[in-house]
Amino acid sequence: MFGNELFPGALFFCIGTYAFITSRYMVKAFMWLELIFNAVNVNFVASSNYLGIQQIKGEIFSVLVIAIVAAEAAIALAIVLAINRNRKSIRIDEFDLLKW
Amino acid sequence: ITNLLEPFYKAILVLLESCVILGGLVLVRISLSYLLLNADSAAVVQSLIYVGTINVVIVFAVMLINKLQSFRCSSTYSTIRDGIASAACTSLFHSLIVVILNTTWSEESLTNNIQRIGFHLLTDFSLPFELLSINLLVALVEAIAIAR
C-alpha cells in the first residue's frame, strides 16, 4: 500500500508543528521548522516514486524546496543573531514590541 | 604516557551530548529513507545541504548566542497553551491517518537516473531554477548585511 511511505511524513509534520508552536526559544523553533520541511520533502519523494519512472518531478521539486530552505536558514539565523544583539534574549515571548 | 587524543574525545562527547548533533542524525536518517525510495540525488542533496550547511549554520547560531542565565518558571497559561496545541496536533495527525488509510491507491513503479533530473531542471523547471538562484544570492547578501 502506498500509504506506508506517507505515515512518517505525517508523523514528522505533526510532531514538528506541535514542537514549533510550543517552543520558547527562537533557534529551537527554527530547528523544528526544518523537521516540517523534511516531512514535506519525504511526501514529495514518496509520491514521485509511487507514480513511476515518467514522473520524476516530485524529486526535482524536493531539491528546489531544499534550496529554498537553505536560503531561509541563512536569513532566519541572521535575524535571530541581530535580535540577540539588540535585545539580549532569544525568548519568543520577550520579543513583543509590536504588541498593543 | 598521556593520551594525546583526550581533549579530542572530550570535544566529541560534548558535541554528542548537546542536542544539536541529534538534528543532524535525524536528517541523515531521512536521507537514508530517500535511498529506499529510488531518489538517490535527493538523498545526496539532503545529506550535503541539510546536514552539511543548514545544521552547521544552526550550530554556529547556537554557539554564538550566550548561555541563558535566567530560566523563569512557566506561567499557568503555558500548560493551557501546550494542551491546546497537543490536542490540535493529535487531531491533525488522526485526520491525516484516516485520509491516508481511506483512499484507494493503484499500483505501478520503476527506476530513474540523474540525467533526466538535469534535463527537467533545464527545460521544464528552468524558470524556478533561475528564480531560485537569484533568491539564494539575495538571501546570502541579506544575511551578511544583517549579521554584520
Short mmCIF file of N, CA, C and O in Angstrom, two decimals, chain A residues 23-27 80 82-100, chain B residues 65-75 81:
data_model
loop_
_atom_site.label_atom_id
_atom_site.label_comp_id
_atom_site.label_asym_id
_atom_site.label_seq_id
_atom_site.Cartn_x
_atom_site.Cartn_y
_atom_site.Cartn_z
N SER A 23 7.50 25.97 21.50
CA SER A 23 8.90 26.16 21.88
C SER A 23 9.12 27.60 22.30
O SER A 23 8.53 28.52 21.74
N ARG A 24 10.00 27.76 23.29
CA ARG A 24 10.14 29.08 23.89
C ARG A 24 11.26 29.90 23.27
O ARG A 24 11.27 31.11 23.37
N TYR A 25 12.23 29.25 22.63
CA TYR A 25 13.38 29.96 22.09
C TYR A 25 13.35 29.93 20.58
O TYR A 25 12.84 29.00 19.97
N MET A 26 13.95 30.95 19.96
CA MET A 26 13.82 31.10 18.51
C MET A 26 14.61 30.04 17.75
O MET A 26 14.13 29.52 16.74
N VAL A 27 15.80 29.70 18.22
CA VAL A 27 16.63 28.74 17.49
C VAL A 27 16.00 27.35 17.55
O VAL A 27 16.01 26.59 16.57
N VAL A 80 17.90 36.18 13.97
CA VAL A 80 17.98 35.78 15.37
C VAL A 80 19.22 36.38 16.02
O VAL A 80 19.18 36.86 17.16
N ALA A 82 20.72 39.17 15.10
CA ALA A 82 20.50 40.61 15.25
C ALA A 82 19.59 40.90 16.45
O ALA A 82 19.82 41.84 17.21
N ILE A 83 18.57 40.06 16.63
CA ILE A 83 17.67 40.23 17.78
C ILE A 83 18.42 39.99 19.07
O ILE A 83 18.26 40.72 20.06
N ASN A 84 19.30 39.01 19.08
CA ASN A 84 20.07 38.72 20.29
C ASN A 84 21.01 39.85 20.60
O ASN A 84 21.25 40.19 21.77
N ARG A 85 21.55 40.49 19.56
CA ARG A 85 22.47 41.60 19.79
C ARG A 85 21.75 42.81 20.36
O ARG A 85 22.29 43.52 21.21
N ASN A 86 20.50 43.03 19.92
CA ASN A 86 19.79 44.24 20.35
C ASN A 86 19.03 44.03 21.65
O ASN A 86 18.95 44.92 22.47
N ARG A 87 18.40 42.85 21.84
CA ARG A 87 17.51 42.67 22.96
C ARG A 87 18.08 41.76 24.04
O ARG A 87 17.45 41.57 25.06
N LYS A 88 19.24 41.16 23.77
CA LYS A 88 19.95 40.33 24.74
C LYS A 88 19.17 39.08 25.15
O LYS A 88 19.51 38.46 26.15
N SER A 89 18.14 38.69 24.42
CA SER A 89 17.42 37.47 24.76
C SER A 89 16.79 36.91 23.50
O SER A 89 16.44 37.65 22.59
N ILE A 90 16.65 35.58 23.44
CA ILE A 90 16.04 34.96 22.27
C ILE A 90 14.74 34.26 22.61
O ILE A 90 14.29 33.39 21.90
N ARG A 91 14.13 34.63 23.71
CA ARG A 91 12.84 34.06 24.02
C ARG A 91 11.79 34.72 23.14
O ARG A 91 11.82 35.92 22.90
N ILE A 92 10.86 33.89 22.65
CA ILE A 92 9.86 34.41 21.72
C ILE A 92 8.89 35.32 22.46
O ILE A 92 8.43 36.34 21.92
N ASP A 93 8.54 34.99 23.72
CA ASP A 93 7.55 35.80 24.41
C ASP A 93 8.13 37.12 24.90
O ASP A 93 7.38 38.00 25.31
N GLU A 94 9.46 37.27 24.86
CA GLU A 94 10.03 38.56 25.25
C GLU A 94 10.18 39.50 24.08
O GLU A 94 10.52 40.65 24.25
N PHE A 95 9.91 39.03 22.86
CA PHE A 95 10.05 39.86 21.69
C PHE A 95 8.67 40.37 21.31
O PHE A 95 8.08 39.96 20.33
N ASP A 96 8.15 41.29 22.11
CA ASP A 96 6.75 41.70 21.96
C ASP A 96 6.63 43.20 21.79
O ASP A 96 5.73 43.82 22.32
N LEU A 97 7.56 43.80 21.02
CA LEU A 97 7.49 45.25 20.82
C LEU A 97 6.29 45.65 19.98
O LEU A 97 5.80 46.76 20.08
N LEU A 98 5.80 44.73 19.13
CA LEU A 98 4.69 45.09 18.25
C LEU A 98 3.34 44.85 18.90
O LEU A 98 2.32 45.06 18.28
N LYS A 99 3.31 44.37 20.12
CA LYS A 99 2.02 44.15 20.77
C LYS A 99 1.44 45.48 21.23
O LYS A 99 2.13 46.43 21.49
N TRP A 100 0.12 45.43 21.37
CA TRP A 100 -0.54 46.67 21.80
C TRP A 100 -0.33 46.91 23.29
O TRP A 100 -0.14 46.00 24.05
N ILE B 65 25.18 32.45 20.53
CA ILE B 65 24.26 33.01 21.50
C ILE B 65 24.68 32.53 22.87
O ILE B 65 24.94 31.36 23.07
N ASN B 66 24.75 33.47 23.83
CA ASN B 66 25.24 33.13 25.16
C ASN B 66 24.30 32.19 25.87
O ASN B 66 23.11 32.14 25.59
N LYS B 67 24.85 31.45 26.82
CA LYS B 67 24.03 30.51 27.59
C LYS B 67 23.04 31.31 28.42
O LYS B 67 23.36 32.29 29.05
N LEU B 68 21.79 30.84 28.37
CA LEU B 68 20.72 31.59 29.00
C LEU B 68 20.82 31.46 30.52
O LEU B 68 20.78 30.38 31.07
N GLN B 69 20.96 32.62 31.20
CA GLN B 69 21.13 32.56 32.65
C GLN B 69 19.81 32.42 33.38
O GLN B 69 19.67 31.65 34.31
N SER B 70 18.84 33.19 32.95
CA SER B 70 17.58 33.19 33.70
C SER B 70 16.60 32.21 33.08
O SER B 70 16.32 32.27 31.90
N PHE B 71 16.09 31.31 33.86
CA PHE B 71 15.07 30.39 33.41
C PHE B 71 13.84 30.64 34.25
O PHE B 71 13.68 30.11 35.35
N ARG B 72 12.98 31.49 33.75
CA ARG B 72 11.77 31.80 34.52
C ARG B 72 10.82 30.63 34.49
O ARG B 72 10.69 29.95 33.48
N CYS B 73 10.13 30.39 35.60
CA CYS B 73 9.19 29.29 35.67
C CYS B 73 8.00 29.59 34.76
O CYS B 73 7.58 30.72 34.63
N SER B 74 7.46 28.54 34.15
CA SER B 74 6.39 28.74 33.18
C SER B 74 5.12 29.15 33.89
O SER B 74 4.79 28.64 34.97
N SER B 75 4.41 30.07 33.28
CA SER B 75 3.17 30.54 33.90
C SER B 75 2.06 29.52 33.70
O SER B 75 2.25 28.48 33.08
N ARG B 81 -1.72 26.39 26.95
CA ARG B 81 -1.29 26.52 25.55
C ARG B 81 -0.74 25.20 25.04
O ARG B 81 -1.05 24.78 23.92
#
